[in-house]
XYZ file of C-alpha atoms in Angstrom:
762
model
C -105.526 82.665 -50.375
C -103.348 85.313 -51.927
C -106.028 86.459 -54.150
C -108.449 86.804 -51.355
C -105.841 88.916 -49.557
C -105.702 91.185 -52.477
C -109.365 91.833 -52.302
C -110.599 89.585 -55.014
C -113.809 87.569 -54.454
C -113.804 83.954 -55.546
C -116.888 81.902 -56.123
C -116.898 78.114 -56.509
C -119.477 76.348 -58.490
C -119.836 72.710 -59.456
C -120.334 71.633 -63.010
C -123.892 70.528 -64.110
C -122.513 68.095 -66.586
C -119.574 66.719 -64.680
C -119.560 66.143 -60.914
C -115.653 65.987 -60.696
C -115.334 69.532 -62.607
C -115.509 72.748 -60.463
C -115.554 76.336 -61.723
C -114.018 79.076 -59.758
C -115.290 82.520 -60.605
C -113.133 85.554 -59.922
C -114.872 88.877 -59.119
C -112.973 92.276 -59.058
C -114.632 94.914 -56.510
C -114.288 98.467 -57.221
C -111.329 99.014 -54.912
C -109.165 96.425 -56.579
C -110.105 97.678 -60.015
C -108.969 101.199 -59.093
C -105.741 99.775 -57.738
C -104.753 97.931 -60.742
C -106.019 100.475 -63.237
C -103.347 102.717 -61.582
C -100.695 99.979 -61.749
C -101.270 99.303 -65.342
C -101.516 103.054 -66.274
C -104.864 102.683 -67.866
C -106.099 105.901 -69.387
C -109.637 106.901 -68.503
C -111.702 109.917 -69.425
C -111.328 113.305 -67.755
C -113.232 115.677 -69.979
C -115.325 115.490 -73.447
C -113.272 116.334 -76.369
C -113.922 119.935 -77.139
C -111.990 119.950 -80.400
C -114.273 120.275 -83.646
C -114.396 117.076 -85.513
C -113.150 117.001 -88.873
C -115.852 116.765 -91.696
C -116.006 113.450 -93.514
C -115.236 113.745 -97.289
C -118.111 111.463 -97.785
C -120.730 113.576 -95.972
C -122.370 114.510 -99.109
C -123.089 110.852 -99.834
C -124.244 110.137 -96.293
C -127.639 108.922 -97.785
C -125.724 106.208 -99.591
C -122.798 105.478 -97.306
C -125.185 105.029 -94.137
C -126.154 101.621 -95.439
C -122.651 100.443 -95.076
C -122.281 101.235 -91.590
C -123.581 99.190 -88.485
C -127.152 100.019 -87.429
C -127.022 103.277 -85.258
C -129.938 102.001 -83.462
C -128.038 99.164 -82.211
C -124.326 100.412 -82.081
C -124.194 104.243 -81.542
C -121.189 106.253 -81.921
C -119.122 106.608 -78.871
C -118.508 109.907 -77.289
C -114.898 111.370 -77.588
C -113.049 112.180 -74.228
C -109.735 113.491 -73.311
C -107.952 110.788 -71.262
C -105.442 110.602 -68.463
C -103.718 107.742 -66.653
C -106.081 106.626 -63.762
C -104.967 107.657 -60.205
C -106.827 106.075 -57.266
C -106.372 109.045 -55.046
C -107.719 111.475 -57.574
C -110.966 109.718 -58.750
C -112.633 113.287 -58.749
C -110.657 114.250 -61.903
C -112.208 111.382 -63.949
C -115.696 111.125 -65.460
C -117.227 108.551 -63.403
C -121.047 108.422 -63.891
C -121.659 104.695 -63.243
C -118.936 102.568 -61.383
C -120.294 99.359 -63.044
C -119.799 100.931 -66.422
C -116.687 103.115 -65.898
C -114.073 100.177 -66.638
C -114.886 98.321 -69.831
C -115.191 94.544 -69.796
C -111.650 94.334 -71.728
C -110.163 96.426 -68.881
C -111.658 94.262 -66.111
C -110.345 91.037 -67.825
C -106.877 92.493 -68.386
C -106.574 93.561 -64.725
C -107.818 90.147 -63.565
C -105.503 88.223 -65.709
C -102.476 90.503 -64.633
C -103.130 89.447 -61.019
C -103.751 85.770 -61.779
C -100.518 85.477 -63.983
C -98.338 86.901 -60.973
C -100.145 85.406 -57.937
C -97.968 83.005 -55.971
C -99.312 79.629 -54.989
C -96.361 78.006 -53.368
C -93.545 79.737 -51.318
C -90.839 77.603 -49.737
C -87.900 79.513 -48.541
C -86.324 81.467 -51.421
C -88.296 79.423 -54.073
C -91.501 80.913 -55.167
C -93.970 79.359 -57.469
C -96.485 81.726 -59.154
C -98.845 82.289 -62.064
C -101.870 80.782 -63.501
C -99.952 79.524 -66.490
C -97.857 77.015 -64.534
C -101.041 75.714 -62.832
C -102.501 75.086 -66.309
C -99.394 73.394 -67.461
C -99.396 71.218 -64.525
C -103.005 70.276 -64.950
C -104.192 71.862 -61.600
C -106.434 73.944 -63.621
C -108.042 72.894 -67.093
C -108.636 76.404 -68.427
C -108.740 80.112 -67.434
C -110.851 82.500 -69.659
C -112.894 85.565 -69.494
C -116.652 84.723 -69.829
C -118.365 85.644 -72.999
C -121.574 87.580 -72.816
C -124.854 85.800 -73.731
C -125.771 85.562 -77.407
C -129.487 85.684 -76.982
C -131.559 88.178 -78.734
C -133.499 88.717 -75.302
C -130.150 90.204 -73.997
C -128.717 92.592 -76.490
C -125.210 92.877 -75.076
C -121.890 93.569 -76.798
C -121.419 90.052 -77.970
C -124.947 89.875 -79.516
C -124.281 93.423 -81.217
C -120.892 92.015 -82.709
C -122.539 88.864 -83.969
C -125.522 90.737 -85.693
C -123.757 93.636 -87.168
C -120.266 92.167 -87.543
C -119.845 88.495 -87.711
C -123.188 87.433 -89.287
C -122.839 86.830 -93.182
C -125.709 89.175 -93.866
C -123.491 92.064 -92.643
C -120.439 91.213 -94.818
C -120.837 94.545 -96.741
C -120.796 96.543 -93.650
C -117.962 98.487 -92.063
C -116.491 96.983 -88.979
C -117.602 98.324 -85.546
C -113.912 98.704 -84.453
C -114.667 100.547 -81.242
C -116.942 97.869 -80.052
C -114.592 95.233 -81.064
C -111.872 96.893 -78.971
C -114.176 97.357 -75.950
C -115.112 93.502 -76.015
C -111.867 91.993 -77.145
C -109.108 94.571 -76.407
C -106.774 96.651 -78.320
C -104.804 93.779 -79.758
C -107.646 92.202 -81.448
C -109.017 95.406 -82.375
C -105.931 96.630 -84.096
C -105.728 93.338 -86.078
C -109.210 93.869 -87.586
C -108.398 97.535 -88.198
C -105.466 96.477 -90.246
C -107.088 93.546 -92.027
C -110.057 95.860 -93.079
C -107.656 98.785 -94.223
C -105.619 96.208 -96.241
C -108.742 95.010 -97.777
C -109.843 98.337 -98.761
C -106.572 99.185 -100.426
C -106.599 95.902 -102.291
C -109.669 97.134 -103.985
C -107.555 99.646 -106.183
C -104.915 96.941 -106.968
C -107.651 94.426 -107.959
C -109.295 96.898 -110.324
C -105.951 97.714 -112.034
C -104.928 93.979 -112.050
C -108.279 93.017 -113.636
C -108.049 95.583 -116.130
C -104.453 94.453 -116.990
C -105.998 90.743 -117.401
C -108.605 91.887 -119.610
C -106.254 93.796 -121.676
C -104.081 90.622 -122.162
C -107.007 88.419 -122.759
C -108.456 90.408 -125.587
C -104.973 91.133 -127.198
C -103.764 87.467 -127.041
C -105.212 86.594 -130.316
C -103.679 89.868 -132.153
C -100.200 89.624 -130.716
C -97.728 88.988 -133.693
C -95.524 86.419 -131.752
C -98.466 84.338 -130.716
C -99.802 84.469 -134.243
C -96.457 83.170 -135.636
C -96.505 80.410 -133.155
C -99.851 79.179 -134.093
C -99.331 79.812 -137.786
C -98.965 76.257 -139.518
C -96.734 77.954 -142.104
C -94.357 79.315 -139.428
C -94.797 77.554 -136.205
C -96.059 74.479 -137.789
C -92.876 74.114 -139.852
C -90.509 74.798 -137.197
C -89.264 71.672 -135.461
C -87.924 71.980 -131.973
C -85.159 70.095 -130.306
C -85.974 67.576 -127.606
C -85.956 69.044 -124.129
C -84.843 66.078 -122.144
C -83.014 62.845 -122.653
C -86.086 60.685 -123.342
C -88.166 63.502 -125.079
C -89.159 63.686 -128.649
C -88.965 66.286 -131.507
C -91.927 68.599 -131.602
C -93.212 71.363 -133.664
C -93.495 74.797 -132.238
C -97.352 75.326 -133.019
C -98.053 72.483 -130.542
C -97.586 75.067 -127.902
C -100.181 77.417 -129.551
C -102.636 77.522 -126.626
C -99.883 78.008 -124.099
C -98.476 80.947 -126.212
C -102.000 82.563 -126.283
C -102.351 82.053 -122.401
C -98.874 83.508 -121.871
C -99.816 86.605 -123.582
C -102.514 87.214 -121.092
C -99.933 87.734 -118.424
C -96.748 88.622 -120.463
C -97.686 91.853 -122.055
C -96.878 95.524 -121.709
C -99.760 96.087 -119.424
C -98.016 93.813 -116.910
C -94.997 96.129 -116.811
C -97.303 99.037 -116.138
C -99.084 97.153 -113.361
C -95.870 95.975 -111.838
C -94.786 99.652 -111.528
C -98.364 100.545 -110.336
C -98.057 97.969 -107.499
C -94.658 99.193 -106.359
C -96.229 102.668 -105.857
C -99.279 101.070 -104.375
C -97.341 99.126 -101.605
C -95.770 102.421 -100.670
C -99.218 104.188 -100.405
C -100.656 101.253 -98.429
C -97.909 101.511 -95.678
C -97.861 105.156 -95.521
C -101.600 105.591 -95.317
C -101.707 102.723 -92.827
C -99.290 104.505 -90.642
C -101.592 107.570 -90.662
C -104.753 105.569 -89.841
C -102.812 103.728 -87.045
C -101.800 106.948 -85.598
C -105.556 107.925 -85.406
C -106.448 104.459 -83.700
C -103.406 104.959 -81.216
C -104.916 108.407 -80.148
C -108.632 107.221 -80.132
C -107.805 104.055 -78.203
C -105.244 105.659 -75.791
C -102.234 103.748 -76.812
C -100.013 106.560 -77.928
C -97.942 106.298 -74.843
C -98.024 102.630 -74.531
C -94.294 102.290 -74.034
C -92.109 99.561 -72.784
C -92.028 100.917 -69.178
C -95.720 101.013 -69.248
C -96.085 97.340 -70.377
C -95.569 94.963 -67.363
C -92.569 92.544 -67.685
C -93.562 88.909 -68.419
C -93.887 86.781 -65.310
C -91.001 84.585 -66.719
C -88.075 85.299 -68.763
C -86.841 83.529 -71.984
C -83.533 83.568 -73.959
C -82.875 82.693 -77.654
C -80.259 81.784 -80.183
C -80.358 81.572 -84.010
C -80.279 78.332 -85.881
C -82.627 79.559 -88.659
C -80.083 78.840 -91.445
C -80.120 75.218 -90.501
C -83.770 74.931 -90.910
C -83.628 76.907 -94.141
C -81.334 74.300 -95.434
C -83.567 71.536 -94.317
C -86.239 72.982 -96.662
C -83.973 73.483 -99.588
C -82.843 69.969 -99.342
C -86.333 68.530 -99.117
C -87.376 70.687 -102.108
C -84.462 69.634 -104.248
C -85.385 66.099 -103.281
C -88.982 66.462 -104.611
C -87.804 67.636 -107.925
C -85.111 64.885 -108.168
C -87.886 62.519 -107.381
C -90.271 63.812 -109.831
C -87.471 63.952 -112.605
C -86.795 60.275 -111.978
C -90.593 59.358 -112.142
C -90.797 61.334 -115.562
C -87.505 59.738 -116.607
C -89.008 56.194 -116.591
C -92.703 57.122 -117.536
C -94.036 57.604 -121.054
C -96.222 60.641 -121.230
C -98.297 60.621 -124.225
C -100.550 63.662 -123.904
C -98.796 65.619 -121.282
C -95.196 67.131 -121.704
C -92.700 66.071 -119.156
C -92.112 69.667 -118.241
C -95.848 70.308 -117.616
C -96.074 67.189 -115.526
C -93.087 68.084 -113.497
C -94.381 71.704 -112.820
C -97.946 70.757 -111.836
C -96.851 67.616 -109.784
C -94.146 69.501 -108.137
C -96.414 72.227 -107.246
C -98.841 69.898 -105.592
C -96.313 68.053 -103.635
C -94.588 71.248 -102.653
C -97.840 72.550 -101.226
C -98.255 69.299 -99.174
C -94.626 69.789 -97.987
C -95.284 73.325 -97.011
C -98.249 72.277 -94.733
C -96.186 69.638 -93.010
C -93.081 71.768 -92.505
C -95.214 74.580 -90.978
C -95.889 72.228 -88.006
C -92.099 71.645 -87.657
C -91.215 75.194 -88.110
C -93.637 76.433 -85.486
C -92.105 74.027 -82.840
C -88.580 74.823 -83.849
C -89.288 78.539 -83.557
C -90.802 78.281 -80.067
C -88.106 76.104 -78.998
C -85.337 78.547 -79.994
C -86.998 81.447 -78.206
C -87.874 79.452 -75.010
C -85.119 77.224 -74.380
C -82.045 78.463 -76.461
C -80.139 79.626 -73.279
C -79.777 75.926 -72.308
C -77.252 75.511 -75.068
C -75.148 78.715 -75.665
C -73.541 81.250 -73.241
C -75.395 84.230 -71.980
C -73.099 86.533 -73.992
C -75.033 86.116 -77.386
C -78.566 85.610 -76.109
C -81.478 88.110 -76.417
C -83.652 88.505 -73.255
C -87.159 89.517 -74.100
C -88.350 91.441 -71.236
C -92.063 92.028 -72.187
C -94.672 89.845 -73.644
C -94.439 92.272 -76.938
C -90.731 91.656 -77.028
C -91.137 87.885 -76.941
C -93.868 87.995 -79.562
C -91.793 90.094 -81.925
C -88.915 87.779 -81.482
C -90.972 84.740 -82.182
C -92.779 86.539 -85.011
C -89.403 87.310 -86.829
C -88.127 83.687 -86.621
C -91.562 82.067 -87.626
C -91.931 84.452 -90.620
C -88.365 83.731 -91.842
C -89.214 80.117 -91.883
C -92.514 80.556 -93.545
C -90.847 83.057 -96.058
C -88.580 80.107 -97.297
C -91.291 77.761 -96.926
C -93.728 79.303 -99.187
C -91.716 81.286 -101.604
C -88.859 78.899 -102.460
C -90.495 77.268 -105.312
C -91.622 80.460 -106.708
C -88.122 82.084 -106.581
C -86.643 78.585 -108.072
C -88.958 78.792 -111.037
C -88.611 82.635 -111.557
C -84.770 82.856 -111.313
C -83.239 79.514 -111.531
C -85.262 77.049 -113.556
C -84.246 76.857 -117.170
C -81.329 79.435 -116.753
C -78.430 77.078 -116.860
C -79.415 74.105 -119.142
C -76.705 74.433 -121.888
C -77.820 73.736 -125.425
C -78.901 70.625 -127.268
C -75.950 68.140 -127.574
C -74.240 69.617 -124.520
C -76.940 69.893 -121.721
C -75.997 70.704 -118.037
C -76.207 67.710 -115.686
C -76.442 67.878 -111.949
C -74.141 65.472 -110.238
C -72.826 64.411 -113.658
C -76.070 62.217 -114.108
C -79.345 64.238 -113.934
C -80.135 66.628 -116.454
C -81.125 70.116 -115.451
C -84.591 70.675 -116.188
C -85.730 73.232 -118.705
C -88.884 75.351 -118.538
C -92.160 74.428 -120.172
C -92.195 74.987 -123.856
C -94.439 77.940 -123.345
C -91.816 79.636 -120.920
C -91.124 79.718 -117.178
C -93.671 82.609 -116.605
C -96.572 80.437 -117.206
C -95.192 77.912 -114.792
C -94.741 80.613 -112.208
C -98.346 81.637 -112.685
C -99.415 78.052 -112.205
C -97.314 77.732 -108.983
C -98.814 80.983 -107.527
C -102.352 79.862 -108.221
C -101.927 76.338 -106.701
C -100.333 77.601 -103.542
C -102.605 80.654 -103.186
C -105.717 78.675 -103.670
C -104.600 75.499 -101.670
C -103.552 77.697 -98.792
C -106.779 79.505 -98.603
C -108.756 76.439 -98.748
C -106.650 74.658 -95.978
C -106.734 77.591 -93.552
C -110.423 77.750 -93.860
C -110.620 73.923 -92.874
C -108.036 74.209 -90.237
C -109.323 77.537 -88.503
C -113.099 77.234 -89.073
C -114.358 73.840 -90.171
C -112.607 71.771 -87.712
C -113.404 73.879 -84.623
C -117.052 73.975 -85.832
C -117.332 70.278 -86.160
C -115.698 69.876 -82.765
C -118.163 72.113 -81.134
C -121.070 70.577 -82.970
C -120.157 66.925 -81.968
C -119.549 68.100 -78.368
C -122.818 70.028 -78.046
C -124.698 67.016 -79.585
C -123.217 64.702 -76.999
C -124.088 66.990 -74.040
C -127.732 67.487 -75.159
C -128.238 63.735 -75.635
C -126.924 63.107 -71.927
C -128.211 65.977 -70.293
C -131.291 68.422 -70.339
C -129.927 70.550 -67.546
C -129.608 74.294 -68.031
C -126.057 74.876 -68.750
C -124.676 78.322 -67.262
C -122.680 80.700 -69.297
C -119.336 79.836 -67.908
C -119.739 76.185 -68.622
C -121.028 76.923 -72.159
C -117.861 78.806 -72.711
C -115.862 75.830 -71.467
C -117.289 73.826 -74.141
C -115.963 76.243 -76.925
C -112.467 75.811 -78.497
C -109.391 77.145 -76.550
C -107.702 79.969 -78.236
C -104.297 79.514 -79.640
C -101.503 80.170 -77.299
C -99.749 82.148 -80.141
C -102.836 84.476 -80.317
C -103.186 86.141 -83.642
C -99.987 85.096 -84.918
C -101.412 82.753 -87.506
C -103.856 85.379 -88.771
C -101.218 87.810 -89.305
C -99.039 85.285 -90.816
C -101.545 84.121 -93.231
C -102.010 87.762 -94.364
C -98.380 88.471 -94.472
C -97.691 85.464 -96.770
C -100.763 86.630 -98.891
C -99.215 90.094 -99.054
C -95.952 88.631 -100.393
C -97.829 86.690 -103.119
C -99.676 89.896 -103.984
C -96.495 91.908 -104.190
C -93.353 89.850 -104.874
C -94.704 88.035 -108.044
C -97.480 90.220 -109.172
C -95.626 90.783 -112.482
C -96.448 87.267 -113.405
C -99.899 86.888 -111.879
C -102.090 90.386 -112.129
C -105.085 88.553 -110.850
C -103.408 87.898 -107.323
C -104.755 91.232 -105.773
C -108.291 90.399 -106.912
C -108.124 86.753 -105.492
C -106.700 88.269 -102.294
C -109.471 90.937 -102.010
C -112.227 88.195 -102.587
C -110.440 85.979 -99.891
C -110.124 88.828 -97.389
C -113.758 89.842 -97.762
C -114.659 86.475 -96.647
C -111.741 86.245 -94.133
C -112.921 89.172 -92.069
C -116.306 87.647 -91.681
C -115.138 84.219 -90.915
C -112.659 85.379 -88.400
C -115.307 87.468 -86.652
C -117.750 84.473 -86.517
C -115.047 82.265 -85.275
C -113.847 84.340 -82.395
C -117.538 85.270 -81.501
C -119.234 81.887 -81.667
C -116.643 78.943 -81.809
C -113.669 80.017 -79.474
C -113.295 81.118 -75.923
C -112.992 84.839 -75.297
C -109.410 85.727 -75.475
C -107.879 87.781 -72.392
C -107.874 91.351 -73.755
C -104.410 92.805 -74.365
C -103.277 96.227 -75.197
C -101.429 96.864 -78.293
C -100.004 100.044 -79.900
C -99.582 98.870 -83.395
C -99.120 95.552 -85.389
C -95.832 94.867 -83.761
C -93.034 93.104 -85.770
C -95.448 92.722 -88.784
C -94.889 96.372 -89.634
C -91.040 96.010 -90.514
C -91.870 92.726 -92.142
C -94.318 94.322 -94.661
C -91.876 97.040 -95.117
C -89.185 94.621 -96.069
C -91.516 92.674 -98.590
C -92.317 96.041 -100.309
C -88.536 96.736 -100.578
C -87.856 93.234 -101.951
C -90.961 93.411 -104.281
C -89.505 96.037 -106.397
C -86.319 93.865 -107.141
C -88.339 90.532 -107.630
C -90.797 92.235 -110.222
C -87.967 93.957 -111.987
C -86.232 90.631 -112.296
C -89.198 88.569 -113.334
C -89.770 91.187 -116.128
C -86.248 90.888 -117.191
C -85.322 87.430 -116.845
C -88.521 85.359 -116.735
C -90.805 87.031 -119.216
C -89.916 87.581 -122.899
C -90.601 91.502 -122.832
C -87.004 92.652 -122.865
C -85.896 90.472 -125.781
C -89.118 91.679 -127.604
C -88.342 95.300 -127.053
C -84.596 94.844 -127.963
C -85.918 93.024 -131.353
C -88.443 95.861 -131.961
C -85.684 98.413 -131.784
C -83.002 96.291 -133.568
C -83.050 97.764 -137.099
C -81.702 94.451 -138.677
C -78.403 94.878 -136.739
C -78.356 91.156 -135.382
C -77.752 87.957 -137.316
C -81.359 86.779 -137.195
C -83.175 89.998 -137.322
C -84.732 91.628 -140.324
C -86.736 94.028 -138.436
C -86.668 97.070 -140.599
C -90.302 98.282 -140.022
C -90.087 98.378 -136.210
C -92.696 95.552 -135.973
C -92.696 92.272 -134.145
C -92.903 90.292 -137.330
C -90.152 87.589 -137.458
C -89.542 87.757 -133.564
C -90.230 84.032 -133.187
C -87.525 82.976 -135.861
C -85.066 85.350 -134.328
C -85.577 84.007 -130.747
C -84.819 80.464 -131.849
C -81.147 79.267 -132.519
C -80.456 76.380 -135.013
C -78.850 73.022 -134.088
C -77.863 70.278 -136.329
C -79.133 66.890 -135.548
C -75.720 65.318 -136.595
C -74.183 67.114 -133.432
C -76.246 65.082 -131.035
C -74.129 62.562 -129.230
C -74.778 58.953 -130.185
C -77.426 57.406 -127.754
C -78.897 54.115 -127.377
C -82.380 54.949 -126.521
C -85.554 53.534 -128.104
C -87.471 56.575 -127.114
C -85.640 59.045 -129.231
C -86.338 58.810 -133.111
C -84.870 61.368 -135.415
C -87.315 61.840 -138.298
C -85.857 61.125 -141.900
C -84.518 64.166 -143.760
C -84.452 66.173 -140.637
C -81.029 67.762 -140.512
C -81.568 70.798 -138.028
C -83.972 71.594 -135.033
C -84.493 74.614 -133.204
C -84.236 75.801 -129.591
C -84.675 78.853 -127.354
C -81.584 80.743 -127.078
C -79.411 83.199 -128.869
C -76.334 81.342 -130.314
C -74.433 81.151 -133.424
C -75.696 78.416 -136.004
C -73.832 75.126 -136.814
C -70.937 75.775 -139.317
C -70.085 79.180 -137.796
C -66.654 79.472 -136.626
C -68.052 80.129 -133.091
C -70.959 77.640 -133.398
C -73.242 77.366 -130.681
C -71.578 80.150 -128.470
C -73.602 83.173 -127.617
C -74.041 85.748 -130.439
C -74.204 89.473 -130.233
C -77.993 89.662 -129.827
C -77.678 87.745 -126.546
C -75.235 90.096 -124.911
C -77.364 93.050 -126.103
C -80.527 91.372 -124.576
C -78.457 90.761 -121.257
C -77.332 94.443 -121.292
C -80.751 95.627 -121.932
C -82.166 93.502 -118.947
C -79.565 94.757 -116.581
C -80.032 98.494 -117.563
C -83.912 97.808 -117.264
C -83.694 96.514 -113.640
C -81.321 99.159 -112.575
C -83.332 101.971 -114.156
C -86.823 100.561 -112.868
C -85.391 100.143 -109.301
C -83.957 103.812 -109.126
C -87.112 105.242 -110.378
C -89.430 103.336 -108.243
C -87.250 103.702 -105.157
C -87.071 107.373 -105.619
C -90.703 107.452 -106.010
C -91.269 105.517 -102.787
C -88.889 107.914 -100.968
C -90.744 110.970 -102.327
C -94.107 109.482 -101.241
C -92.885 108.535 -97.880
C -91.450 111.965 -97.149
C -94.502 114.026 -98.379
C -96.942 111.874 -96.555
C -96.667 112.459 -92.738
C -96.913 109.325 -90.460
C -99.216 111.169 -87.926
C -102.180 113.401 -89.293
C -101.938 117.066 -88.396
C -105.292 117.023 -86.458
C -104.166 114.045 -84.391
C -100.958 115.894 -83.401
C -103.091 118.958 -82.329
C -105.386 116.593 -80.337
C -102.488 114.977 -78.533
C -101.002 118.422 -77.609
C -104.426 119.624 -76.464
C -104.823 116.484 -74.231
C -101.422 116.902 -72.713
C -102.064 120.573 -71.939
C -105.533 119.803 -70.590
C -104.050 116.944 -68.373
C -101.426 119.267 -66.950
C -103.902 122.002 -66.161
C -106.403 119.694 -64.372
C -103.407 118.060 -62.339
C -102.133 121.486 -61.545
C -105.436 122.698 -60.373
C -106.121 119.587 -58.315
C -102.570 119.959 -56.718
C -103.600 123.566 -55.681
C -106.872 122.579 -54.283
C -105.044 119.800 -52.126
C -102.465 122.280 -50.939
C -105.181 124.711 -50.123
C -107.280 122.192 -48.467
C -104.241 121.128 -46.271
C -103.282 124.739 -45.361
C -106.970 125.276 -44.437
C -107.014 122.328 -42.318
C -103.616 123.134 -40.728
C -104.934 126.794 -40.143
C -108.014 125.484 -38.320
C -105.873 123.255 -36.212
C -103.742 126.185 -35.060
C -106.790 128.151 -34.260
C -108.329 125.432 -32.381
C -105.139 124.999 -30.214
C -104.956 128.773 -29.595
C -108.521 128.777 -28.210
């Protein structure tokens, strides 16, 4: 009744498949559209843009680049207009050629949902119930959604064009038709695909350099001096290493020959260059995205989409912070995983696989499963905190998200903090904690006085970190596609099969849409989260895995088209929403880029062997184990291993450990004085020089990179000059037109008043 009083037209239609199901179609007449276009401050065309367009730098290659754009015969370029907020009483100001086409489909849907979300349906005294959301939650209505256009070739509408030139696999190489996406789905979805496309294009440069770094490491792995010494039977074959756990055996260094060669692929001087390059790349990515985003804000009329223009949410929520509690939950579970695997290794005899390798791979797989399970828990906890926190704490420490954007930003921050710990904890553990406090043979470090602190793989922690990243990135990509694409497709396929078996009736468009999968209540959150987590893997740990950008690029090329196909064919049409930018994800990405400088510098310093190698290279026979008088890496392996006397092992009663006859000493990775020295098994001077070099490296690299980032951020303006000029021109033009209109209205009133006075005198 309220909707009809507001001028909306309602039409009830019975389902052709279910007699108990009714569809209520809502129509928006012209007068209602004009009213709410003014209420929502929707900006509409007032005059064609008369400013000269900037020439494209690729115009000289148009004969080639035109093949990478959507077919102009199907999707023509939109005309550019200066726009102004719509005013119902001043319709003459606006370029209204066809009332049916003046408001885009996304505008119409947004206005309809605005009314539906605030329409009261039950008023009893001072108690008012309102909003379609509550009716959906209570089961009065089963769904509320805008209707998709037809997807038949006989009716080439916007949805059909999007499918043919955007979502279809044959168009994977084409640039996205962002204006058409925005007109059909709204600015919020449009800005997501614009960001994803820009991020993918920028990844191309990082992928090329990363692949070059990988190729360099691959072809130099057989020529590296330290790898040769490990594999040499006269060097590595004669070095007997100490057991790395309480049930492990002695082993020769050349047994890690293949691991050492593989490590050289990722742990070389090219990796250092690539890490510095990526620190600059992330800065350029964010700065150029700000410029591109400013262009979209102007073109899509969201420049002045301020908080006062965004309508308040129909309901208000309060929140509080218990994030640390959930983080501790994950850390406890993660430590339990490693404890479980350690006990499993402790009572299992591995003949062909080292316990460290088994622990690393098994922990990575189990950690990935735990990550997927905890994702569900964290989502519910974050929503619960945001929605119902006010039930448990006082109002003095709550936050009140006034608008939907504020609410989403608040929820996004919580969810990302949970997922940050969820996805990256294992990587941080391997990079900066594992194998760092293990003591030395004969005096290892035990947790709780019983469980020996695990050491890195004999090849080093860096190769373990690379393995962990590959498993999580690959597993995450596969799981996301199964969850987001395969499952909805199977559900729709089964439902369509059942419907066609039981009925041969013609199903109308609105009922076909009802059969599609409902959109997530969190909207694009999971899409942004997936890319933000990927962005973290690409930047935070890139020093250990230079192929990460290439894998991310390949995934994103597929992701764009899969997401497009999904929302175009498998899901109901989302309610179009306006958005000025990517919201809380912008500062999240900026925070990741700042942290990435520190993590990569620390990975190179503390996880890889690059700094010890450099110190040895420039040592000039200063240190006890160094005879480097020729500035080469010859003898580095011997200098990096300390000596331990087998007689200093505490007596053990274990059938697994057998000391070979005539073996008096064994070696281990560390820099300590040898047995018999007055300070035996204490750190030697080489260790402290290496530590000093590592700290100096971190400080120097961080300052250089941060200074470079600051300079780049300063010299690259966030808003292009041409966009600033167009904004000024539009504001001036709007003021002129409004002024002239006001003068005309005043003149018309004076003329009318004069005529009335004359008629009275007569």
